[in-house]
mmCIF file of C-alpha atoms and ligand atoms in Angstrom:
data_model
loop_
_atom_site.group_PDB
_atom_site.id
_atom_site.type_symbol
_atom_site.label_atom_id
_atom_site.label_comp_id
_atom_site.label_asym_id
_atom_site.label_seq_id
_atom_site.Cartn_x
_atom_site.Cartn_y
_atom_site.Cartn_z
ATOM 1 C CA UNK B 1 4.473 0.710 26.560
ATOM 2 C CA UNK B 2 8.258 1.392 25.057
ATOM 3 C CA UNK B 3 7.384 3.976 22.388
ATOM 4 C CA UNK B 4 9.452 3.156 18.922
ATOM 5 C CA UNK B 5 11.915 5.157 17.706
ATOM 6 C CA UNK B 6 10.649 7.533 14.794
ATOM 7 C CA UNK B 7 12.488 6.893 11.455
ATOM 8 C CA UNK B 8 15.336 9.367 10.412
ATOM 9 C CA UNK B 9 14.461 9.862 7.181
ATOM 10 C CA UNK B 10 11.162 9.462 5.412
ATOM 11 C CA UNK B 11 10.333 5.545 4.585
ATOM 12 C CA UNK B 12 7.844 5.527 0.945
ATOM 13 C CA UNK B 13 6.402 2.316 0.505
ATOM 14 C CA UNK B 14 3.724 0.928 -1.708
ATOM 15 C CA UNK B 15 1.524 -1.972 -1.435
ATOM 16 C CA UNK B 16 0.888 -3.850 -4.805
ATOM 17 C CA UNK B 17 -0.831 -6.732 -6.769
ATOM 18 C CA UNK B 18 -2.201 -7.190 -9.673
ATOM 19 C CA UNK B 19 -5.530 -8.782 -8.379
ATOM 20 C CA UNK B 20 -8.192 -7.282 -6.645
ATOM 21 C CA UNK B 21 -9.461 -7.685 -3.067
ATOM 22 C CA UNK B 22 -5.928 -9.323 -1.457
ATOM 23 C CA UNK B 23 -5.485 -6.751 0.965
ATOM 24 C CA UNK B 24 -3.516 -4.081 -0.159
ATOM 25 C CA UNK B 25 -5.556 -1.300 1.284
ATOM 26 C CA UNK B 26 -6.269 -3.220 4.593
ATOM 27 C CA UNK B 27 -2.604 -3.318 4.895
ATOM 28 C CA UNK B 28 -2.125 0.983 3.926
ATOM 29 C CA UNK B 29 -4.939 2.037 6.582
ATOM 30 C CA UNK B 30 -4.098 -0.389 9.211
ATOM 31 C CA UNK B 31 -0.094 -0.247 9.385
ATOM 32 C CA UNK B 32 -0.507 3.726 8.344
ATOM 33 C CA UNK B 33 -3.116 4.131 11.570
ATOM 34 C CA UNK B 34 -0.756 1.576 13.689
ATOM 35 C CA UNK B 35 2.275 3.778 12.830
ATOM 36 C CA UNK B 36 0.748 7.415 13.335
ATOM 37 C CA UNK B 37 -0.799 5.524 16.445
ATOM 38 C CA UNK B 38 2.683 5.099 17.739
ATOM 39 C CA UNK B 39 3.369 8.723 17.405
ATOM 40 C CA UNK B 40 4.895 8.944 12.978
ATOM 41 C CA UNK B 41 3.439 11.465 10.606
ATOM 42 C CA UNK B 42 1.949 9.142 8.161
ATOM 43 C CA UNK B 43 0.808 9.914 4.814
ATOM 44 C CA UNK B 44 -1.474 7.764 2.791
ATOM 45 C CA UNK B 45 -1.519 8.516 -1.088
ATOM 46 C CA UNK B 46 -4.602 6.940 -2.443
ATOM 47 C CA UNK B 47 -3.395 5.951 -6.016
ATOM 48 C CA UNK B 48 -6.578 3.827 -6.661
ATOM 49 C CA UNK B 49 -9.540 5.002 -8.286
ATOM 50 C CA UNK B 50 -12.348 2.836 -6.317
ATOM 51 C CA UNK B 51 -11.171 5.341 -3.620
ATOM 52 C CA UNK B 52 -11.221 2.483 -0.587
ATOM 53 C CA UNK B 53 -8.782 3.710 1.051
ATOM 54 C CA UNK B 54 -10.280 7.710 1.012
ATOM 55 C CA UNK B 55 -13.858 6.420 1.930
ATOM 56 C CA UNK B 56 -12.234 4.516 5.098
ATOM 57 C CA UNK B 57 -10.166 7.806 6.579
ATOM 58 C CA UNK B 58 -13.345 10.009 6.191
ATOM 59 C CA UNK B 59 -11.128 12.985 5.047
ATOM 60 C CA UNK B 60 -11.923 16.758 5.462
ATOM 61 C CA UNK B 61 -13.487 18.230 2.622
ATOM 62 C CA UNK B 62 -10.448 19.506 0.165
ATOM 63 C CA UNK B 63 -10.100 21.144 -2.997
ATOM 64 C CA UNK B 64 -7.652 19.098 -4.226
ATOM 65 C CA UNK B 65 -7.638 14.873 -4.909
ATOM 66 C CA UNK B 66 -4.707 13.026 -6.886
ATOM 67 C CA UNK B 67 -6.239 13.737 -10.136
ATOM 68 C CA UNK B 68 -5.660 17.555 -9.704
ATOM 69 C CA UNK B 69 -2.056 16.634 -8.798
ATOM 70 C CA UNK B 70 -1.416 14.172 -11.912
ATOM 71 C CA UNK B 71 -2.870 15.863 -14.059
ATOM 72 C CA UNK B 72 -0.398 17.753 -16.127
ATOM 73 C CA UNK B 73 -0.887 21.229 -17.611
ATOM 74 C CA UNK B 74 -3.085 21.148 -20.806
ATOM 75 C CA UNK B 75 0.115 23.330 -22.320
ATOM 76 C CA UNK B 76 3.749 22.458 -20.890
ATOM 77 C CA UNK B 77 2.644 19.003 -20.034
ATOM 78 C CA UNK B 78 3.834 19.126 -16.980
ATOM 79 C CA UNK B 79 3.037 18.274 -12.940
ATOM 80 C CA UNK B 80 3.055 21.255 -10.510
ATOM 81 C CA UNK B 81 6.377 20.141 -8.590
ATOM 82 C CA UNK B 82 5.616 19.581 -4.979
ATOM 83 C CA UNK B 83 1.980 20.116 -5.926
ATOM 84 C CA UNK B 84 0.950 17.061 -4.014
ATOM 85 C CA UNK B 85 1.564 19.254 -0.623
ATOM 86 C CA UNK B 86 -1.544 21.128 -1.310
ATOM 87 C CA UNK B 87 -3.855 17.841 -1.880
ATOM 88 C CA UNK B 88 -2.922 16.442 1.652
ATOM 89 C CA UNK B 89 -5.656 16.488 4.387
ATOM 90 C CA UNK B 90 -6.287 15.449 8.157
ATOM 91 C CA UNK B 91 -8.407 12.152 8.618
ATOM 92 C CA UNK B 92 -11.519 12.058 10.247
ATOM 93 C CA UNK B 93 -11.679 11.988 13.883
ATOM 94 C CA UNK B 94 -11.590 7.874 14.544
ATOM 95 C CA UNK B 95 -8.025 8.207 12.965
ATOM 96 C CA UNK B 96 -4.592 9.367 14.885
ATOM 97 C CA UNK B 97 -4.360 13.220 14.429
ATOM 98 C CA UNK B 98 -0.831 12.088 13.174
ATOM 99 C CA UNK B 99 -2.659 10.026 9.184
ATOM 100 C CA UNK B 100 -2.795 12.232 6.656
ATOM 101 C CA UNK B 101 -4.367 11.651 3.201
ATOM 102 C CA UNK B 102 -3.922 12.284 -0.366
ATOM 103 C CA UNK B 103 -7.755 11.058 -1.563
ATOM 104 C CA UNK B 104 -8.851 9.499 -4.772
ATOM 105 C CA UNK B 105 -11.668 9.051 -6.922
ATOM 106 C CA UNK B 106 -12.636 7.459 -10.002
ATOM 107 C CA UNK B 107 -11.740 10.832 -12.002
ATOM 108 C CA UNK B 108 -8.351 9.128 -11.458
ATOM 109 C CA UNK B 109 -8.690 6.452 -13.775
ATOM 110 C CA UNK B 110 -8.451 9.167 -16.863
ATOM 111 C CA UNK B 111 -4.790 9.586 -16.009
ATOM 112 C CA UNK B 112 -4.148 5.318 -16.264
ATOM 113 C CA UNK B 113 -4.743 6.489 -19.973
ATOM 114 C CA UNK B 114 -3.220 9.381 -20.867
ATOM 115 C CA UNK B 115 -0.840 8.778 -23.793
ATOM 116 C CA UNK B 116 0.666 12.610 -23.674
ATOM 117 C CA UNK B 117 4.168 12.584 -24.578
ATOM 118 C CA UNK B 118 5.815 15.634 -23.875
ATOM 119 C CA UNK B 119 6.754 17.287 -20.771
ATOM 120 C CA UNK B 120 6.871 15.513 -17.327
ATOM 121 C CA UNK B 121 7.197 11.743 -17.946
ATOM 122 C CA UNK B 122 4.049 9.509 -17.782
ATOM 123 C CA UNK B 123 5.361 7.366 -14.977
ATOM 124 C CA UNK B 124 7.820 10.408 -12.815
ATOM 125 C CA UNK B 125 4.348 12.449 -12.124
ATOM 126 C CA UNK B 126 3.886 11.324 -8.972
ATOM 127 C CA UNK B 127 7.889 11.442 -8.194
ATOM 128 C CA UNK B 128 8.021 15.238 -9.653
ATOM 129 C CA UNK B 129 4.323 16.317 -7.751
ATOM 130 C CA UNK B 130 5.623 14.559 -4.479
ATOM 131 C CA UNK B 131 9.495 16.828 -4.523
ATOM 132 C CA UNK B 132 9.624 18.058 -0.996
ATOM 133 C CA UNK B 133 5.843 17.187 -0.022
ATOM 134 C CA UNK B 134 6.987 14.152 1.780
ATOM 135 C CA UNK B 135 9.958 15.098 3.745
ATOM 136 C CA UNK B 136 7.979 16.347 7.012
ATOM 137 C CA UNK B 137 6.334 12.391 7.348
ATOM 138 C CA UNK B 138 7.761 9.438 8.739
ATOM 139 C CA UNK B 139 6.117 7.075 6.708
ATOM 140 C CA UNK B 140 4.001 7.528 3.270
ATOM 141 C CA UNK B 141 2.312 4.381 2.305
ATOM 142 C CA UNK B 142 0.591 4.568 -1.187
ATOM 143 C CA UNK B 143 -2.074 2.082 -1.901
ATOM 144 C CA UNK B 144 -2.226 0.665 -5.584
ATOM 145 C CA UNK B 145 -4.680 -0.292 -7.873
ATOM 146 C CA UNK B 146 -5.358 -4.298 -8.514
ATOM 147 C CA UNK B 147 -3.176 -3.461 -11.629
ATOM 148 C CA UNK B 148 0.206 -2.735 -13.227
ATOM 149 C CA UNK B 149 -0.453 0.099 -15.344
ATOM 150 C CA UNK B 150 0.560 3.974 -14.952
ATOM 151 C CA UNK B 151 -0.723 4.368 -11.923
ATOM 152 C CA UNK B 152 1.088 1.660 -10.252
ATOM 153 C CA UNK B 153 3.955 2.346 -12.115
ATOM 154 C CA UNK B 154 4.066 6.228 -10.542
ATOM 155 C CA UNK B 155 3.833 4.658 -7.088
ATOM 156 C CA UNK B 156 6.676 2.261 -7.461
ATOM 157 C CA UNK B 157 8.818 4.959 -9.159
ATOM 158 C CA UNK B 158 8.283 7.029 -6.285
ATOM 159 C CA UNK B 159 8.752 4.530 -3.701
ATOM 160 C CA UNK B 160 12.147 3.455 -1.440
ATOM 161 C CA UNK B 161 10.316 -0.297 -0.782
ATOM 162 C CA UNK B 162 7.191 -2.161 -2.323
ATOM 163 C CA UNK B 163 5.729 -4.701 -0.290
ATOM 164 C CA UNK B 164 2.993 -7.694 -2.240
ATOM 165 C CA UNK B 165 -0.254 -8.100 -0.577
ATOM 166 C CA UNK B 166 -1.793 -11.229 -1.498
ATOM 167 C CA UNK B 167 -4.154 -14.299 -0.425
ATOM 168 C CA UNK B 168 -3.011 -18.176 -0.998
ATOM 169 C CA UNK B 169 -5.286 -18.742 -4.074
ATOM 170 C CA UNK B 170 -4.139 -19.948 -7.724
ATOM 171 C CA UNK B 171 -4.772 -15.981 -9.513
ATOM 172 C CA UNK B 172 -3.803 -13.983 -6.422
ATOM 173 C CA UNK B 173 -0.305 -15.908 -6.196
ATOM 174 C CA UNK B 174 -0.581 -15.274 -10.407
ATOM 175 C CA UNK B 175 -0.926 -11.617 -9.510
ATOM 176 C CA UNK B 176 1.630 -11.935 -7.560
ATOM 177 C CA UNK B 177 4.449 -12.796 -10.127
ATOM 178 C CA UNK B 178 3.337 -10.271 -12.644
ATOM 179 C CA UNK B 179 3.844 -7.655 -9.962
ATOM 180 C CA UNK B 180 6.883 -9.128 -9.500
ATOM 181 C CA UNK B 181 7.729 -8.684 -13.004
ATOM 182 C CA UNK B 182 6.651 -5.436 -12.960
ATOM 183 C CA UNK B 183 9.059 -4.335 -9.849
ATOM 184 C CA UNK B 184 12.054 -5.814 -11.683
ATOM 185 C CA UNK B 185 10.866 -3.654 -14.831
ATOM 186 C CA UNK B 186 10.942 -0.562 -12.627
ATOM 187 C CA UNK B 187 13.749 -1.513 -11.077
ATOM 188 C CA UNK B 188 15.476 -1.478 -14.172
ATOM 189 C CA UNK B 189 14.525 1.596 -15.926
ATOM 190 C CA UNK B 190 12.500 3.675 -13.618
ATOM 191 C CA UNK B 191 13.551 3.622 -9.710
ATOM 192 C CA UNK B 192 16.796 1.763 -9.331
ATOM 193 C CA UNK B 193 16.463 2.169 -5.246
ATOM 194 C CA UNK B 194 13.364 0.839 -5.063
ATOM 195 C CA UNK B 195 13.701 -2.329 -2.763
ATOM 196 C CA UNK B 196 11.501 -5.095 -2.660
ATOM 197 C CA UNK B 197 10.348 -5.602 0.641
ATOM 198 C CA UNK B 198 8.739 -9.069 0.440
ATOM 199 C CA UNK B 199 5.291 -10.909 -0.040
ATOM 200 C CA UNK B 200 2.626 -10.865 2.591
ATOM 201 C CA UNK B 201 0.548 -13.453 2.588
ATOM 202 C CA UNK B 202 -3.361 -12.682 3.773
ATOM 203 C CA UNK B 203 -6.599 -14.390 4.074
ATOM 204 C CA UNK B 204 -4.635 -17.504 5.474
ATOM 205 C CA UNK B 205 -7.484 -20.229 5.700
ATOM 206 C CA UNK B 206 -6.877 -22.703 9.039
ATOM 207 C CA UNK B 207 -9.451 -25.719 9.613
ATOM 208 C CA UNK B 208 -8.964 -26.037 13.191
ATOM 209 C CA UNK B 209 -4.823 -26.048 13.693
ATOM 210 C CA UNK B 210 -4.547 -27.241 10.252
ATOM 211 C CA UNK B 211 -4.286 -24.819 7.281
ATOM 212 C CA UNK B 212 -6.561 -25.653 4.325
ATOM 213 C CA UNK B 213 -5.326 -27.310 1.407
ATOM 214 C CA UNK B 214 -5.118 -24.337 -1.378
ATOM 215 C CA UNK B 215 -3.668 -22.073 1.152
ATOM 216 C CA UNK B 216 -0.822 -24.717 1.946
ATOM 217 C CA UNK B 217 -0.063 -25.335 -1.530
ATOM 218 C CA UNK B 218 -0.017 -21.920 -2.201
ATOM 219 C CA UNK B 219 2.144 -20.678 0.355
ATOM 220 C CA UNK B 220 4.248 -23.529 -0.498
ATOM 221 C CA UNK B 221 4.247 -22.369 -4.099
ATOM 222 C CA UNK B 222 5.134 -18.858 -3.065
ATOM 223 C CA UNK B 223 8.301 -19.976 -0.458
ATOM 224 C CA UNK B 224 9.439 -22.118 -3.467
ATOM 225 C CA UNK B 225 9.319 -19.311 -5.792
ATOM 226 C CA UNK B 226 12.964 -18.384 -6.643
ATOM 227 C CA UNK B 227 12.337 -14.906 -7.189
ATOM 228 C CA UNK B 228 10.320 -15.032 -3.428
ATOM 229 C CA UNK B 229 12.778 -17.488 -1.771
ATOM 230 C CA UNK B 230 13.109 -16.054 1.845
ATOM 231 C CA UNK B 231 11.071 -13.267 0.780
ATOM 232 C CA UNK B 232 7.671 -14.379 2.342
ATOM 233 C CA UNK B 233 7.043 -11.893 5.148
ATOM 234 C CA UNK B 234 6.273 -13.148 8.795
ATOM 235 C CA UNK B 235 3.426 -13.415 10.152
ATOM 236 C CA UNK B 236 1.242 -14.922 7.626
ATOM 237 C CA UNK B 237 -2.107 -13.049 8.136
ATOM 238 C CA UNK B 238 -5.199 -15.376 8.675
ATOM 239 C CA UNK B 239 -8.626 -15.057 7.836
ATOM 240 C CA UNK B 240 -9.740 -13.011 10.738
ATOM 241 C CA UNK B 241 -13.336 -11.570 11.174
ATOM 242 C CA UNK B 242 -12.785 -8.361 13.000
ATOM 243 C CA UNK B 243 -10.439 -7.176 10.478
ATOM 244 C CA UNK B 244 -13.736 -6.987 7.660
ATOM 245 C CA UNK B 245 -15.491 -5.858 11.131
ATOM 246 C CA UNK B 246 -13.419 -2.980 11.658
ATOM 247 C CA UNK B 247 -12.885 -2.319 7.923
ATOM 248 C CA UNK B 248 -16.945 -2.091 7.668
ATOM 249 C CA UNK B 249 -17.353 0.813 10.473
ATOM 250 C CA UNK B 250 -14.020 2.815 9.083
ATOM 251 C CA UNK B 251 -12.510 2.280 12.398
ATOM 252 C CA UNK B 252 -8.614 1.520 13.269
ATOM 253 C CA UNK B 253 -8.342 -1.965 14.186
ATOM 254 C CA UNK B 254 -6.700 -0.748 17.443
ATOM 255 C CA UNK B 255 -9.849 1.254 18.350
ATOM 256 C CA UNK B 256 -12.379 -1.697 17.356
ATOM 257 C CA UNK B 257 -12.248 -3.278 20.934
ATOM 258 C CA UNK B 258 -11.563 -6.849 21.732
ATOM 259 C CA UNK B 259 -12.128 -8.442 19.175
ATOM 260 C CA UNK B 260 -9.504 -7.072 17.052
ATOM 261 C CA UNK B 261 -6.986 -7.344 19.691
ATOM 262 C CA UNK B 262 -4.812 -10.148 17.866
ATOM 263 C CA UNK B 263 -5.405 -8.026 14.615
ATOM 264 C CA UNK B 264 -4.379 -4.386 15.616
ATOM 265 C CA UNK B 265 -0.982 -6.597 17.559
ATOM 266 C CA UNK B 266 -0.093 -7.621 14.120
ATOM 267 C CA UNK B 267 -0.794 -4.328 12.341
ATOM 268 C CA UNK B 268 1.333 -2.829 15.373
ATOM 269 C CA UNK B 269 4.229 -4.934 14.892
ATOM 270 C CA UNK B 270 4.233 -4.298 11.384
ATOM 271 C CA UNK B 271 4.315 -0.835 11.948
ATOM 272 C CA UNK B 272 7.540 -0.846 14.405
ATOM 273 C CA UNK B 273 9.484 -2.264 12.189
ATOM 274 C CA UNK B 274 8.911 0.250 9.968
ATOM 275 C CA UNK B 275 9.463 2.833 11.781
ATOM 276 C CA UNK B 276 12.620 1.601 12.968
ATOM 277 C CA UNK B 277 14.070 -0.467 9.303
HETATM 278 N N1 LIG N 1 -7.152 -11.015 7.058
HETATM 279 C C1 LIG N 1 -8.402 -10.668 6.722
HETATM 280 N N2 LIG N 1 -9.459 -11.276 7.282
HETATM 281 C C2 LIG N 1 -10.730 -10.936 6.943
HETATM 282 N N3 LIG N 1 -11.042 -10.008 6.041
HETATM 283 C C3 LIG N 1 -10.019 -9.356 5.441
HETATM 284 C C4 LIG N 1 -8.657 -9.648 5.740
HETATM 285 N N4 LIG N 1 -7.885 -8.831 4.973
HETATM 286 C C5 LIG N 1 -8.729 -8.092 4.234
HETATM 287 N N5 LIG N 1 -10.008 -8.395 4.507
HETATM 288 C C6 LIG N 1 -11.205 -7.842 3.865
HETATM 289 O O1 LIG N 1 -11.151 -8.260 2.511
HETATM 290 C C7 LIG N 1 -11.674 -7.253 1.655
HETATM 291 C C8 LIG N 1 -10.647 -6.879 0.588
HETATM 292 O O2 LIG N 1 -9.544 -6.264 1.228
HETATM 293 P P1 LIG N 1 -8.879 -4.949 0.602
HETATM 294 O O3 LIG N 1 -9.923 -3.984 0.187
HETATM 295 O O4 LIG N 1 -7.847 -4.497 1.559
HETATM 296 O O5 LIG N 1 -8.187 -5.568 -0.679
HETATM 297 P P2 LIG N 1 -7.484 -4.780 -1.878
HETATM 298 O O6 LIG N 1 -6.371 -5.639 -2.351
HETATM 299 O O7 LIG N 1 -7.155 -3.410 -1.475
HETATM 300 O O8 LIG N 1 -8.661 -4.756 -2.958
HETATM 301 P P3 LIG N 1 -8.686 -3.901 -4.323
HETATM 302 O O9 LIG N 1 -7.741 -4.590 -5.238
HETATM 303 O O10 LIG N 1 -10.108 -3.983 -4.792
HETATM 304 O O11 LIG N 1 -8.257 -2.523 -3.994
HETATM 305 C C9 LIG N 1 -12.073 -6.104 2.566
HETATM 306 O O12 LIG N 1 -13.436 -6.213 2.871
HETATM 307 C C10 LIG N 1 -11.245 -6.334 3.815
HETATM 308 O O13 LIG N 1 -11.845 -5.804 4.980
HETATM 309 MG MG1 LIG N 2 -7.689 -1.609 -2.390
#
């Protein structure tokens, strides 16, 4: 097997929509285990407060979680630069040695609201905790919340790309512009390198060798979309058993067996190019 090159410089990519349950944390654990898999340093930041993505990579017990590192000092108002390096653990043993986590919890959803106004910026936290903590991976993937508030907006303002995650029904695709709206808004005033790396379309629903209806019209609606015009990532993802299977047990898809053979190849492709963009 032709191993990939590993990037030069470190890649920071978030996955984001504004609804709930599309896919965005499938897609951080599986392309984060596919990449580490292939030999990358891969750190996942776990920026959501259900904590899926923490509960999946059965972390070593740590003293820190992202709420310790966003949470400014009750006097200065300020991060801990680089602080994030000393909330970063190993996974648990199911995972490649190489996937490393930042966990979360639902502590995290204080700092969504946290009005303060002085010292570190509400949205550079992450940006100003993460200074140098990254630079030894190949790839940091952060996993969002189904929202665009604070939270989100940290990830994308300390991101390089920001990929959509969604399925072909009427709110996701909804969810999907308002993100949209929201990366042009960061774009703007926060990050003005952050790229937008496309829309991934998930949960694909085939009768047969025919899609279904609502997830025609909605990819249709998405390719049509000026702001996603040729910005609809291949391959569209299909409803595919093993992937909930996998997801269920906390396993990598490429360690599930069999039946998530088709799955980890995607997952795996995804990865490469990642590693080699
Ligand atoms: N292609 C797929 N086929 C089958 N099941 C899938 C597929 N993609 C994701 N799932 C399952 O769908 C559920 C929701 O996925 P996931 O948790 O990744 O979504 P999410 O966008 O992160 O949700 P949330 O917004 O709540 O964080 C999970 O049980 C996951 O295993
Ligand atoms: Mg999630």
């Amino acid at each position: 097997m032709a191993k990939p090159k590993i990037r030069e410089r470190t890649l920071k990519r978030a996955h984001v929509n504004q609804k709930g349950g599309v896919g965005k944390t499938t897609w951080t654990l599986n392309v984060g285990a596919a990449a580490a898999n292939l030999g990358a340093r891969v750190l996942i930041r776990d920026m959501d407060p259900q904590g899926n993505a923490t509960a999946a990579l059965c972390p070593e017990p740590g003293e820190y979680s992202m709420t310790d590192v966003l949470t400014p000092d009750q006097e200065t108002g300020e991060v801990v630069e680089g602080g994030l390096a000393g909330a970063i653990r190993r996974t648990g043993d199911q995972w490649p040695k190489t996937l490393y986590v930042v966990t979360a919890d639902i502590s995290l959803s204080n700092i969504e609201t946290d009005n303060r106004t002085t010292g570190t910026p509400r949205e550079r936290r992450l940006q100003v905790a993460s200074e140098g903590a990254c630079d030894g991976f190949d790839l940091v993937l952060t996993d969002c919340p189904p929202s665009v508030g604070l939270l989100t907006l940290n990830a994308l303002t300390d991101s390089d790309e920001v990929e959509i995650v969604t399925v072909p029904e009427q709110w996701a695709v909804s969810g999907c512009h308002q993100a949209h709206r929201t990366i042009r808004l960061v774009q703007k005033y926060h990050n003005t390198n952050l790229e937008f790396g496309g829309v991934w379309i998930n949960r694909y629903l085939m009768a047969g060798r025919h899609p279904r209806r609502e997830s025609k019209a909605r990819e249709e609606e998405l390719r049509n979309a000026p702001h996603f015009k040729g910005r609809v990532n291949d391959p569209v993802v299909t409803e595919i058993e093993a992937i909930r299977n996998a997801a269920g047990v906390n396993l990598p898809l490429y360690a599930y067996g069999p039946e998530a053979e088709e799955a980890a190849r995607i997952f795996r492709m995804i990865a490469e190019r990642a590693l080699n963009d």
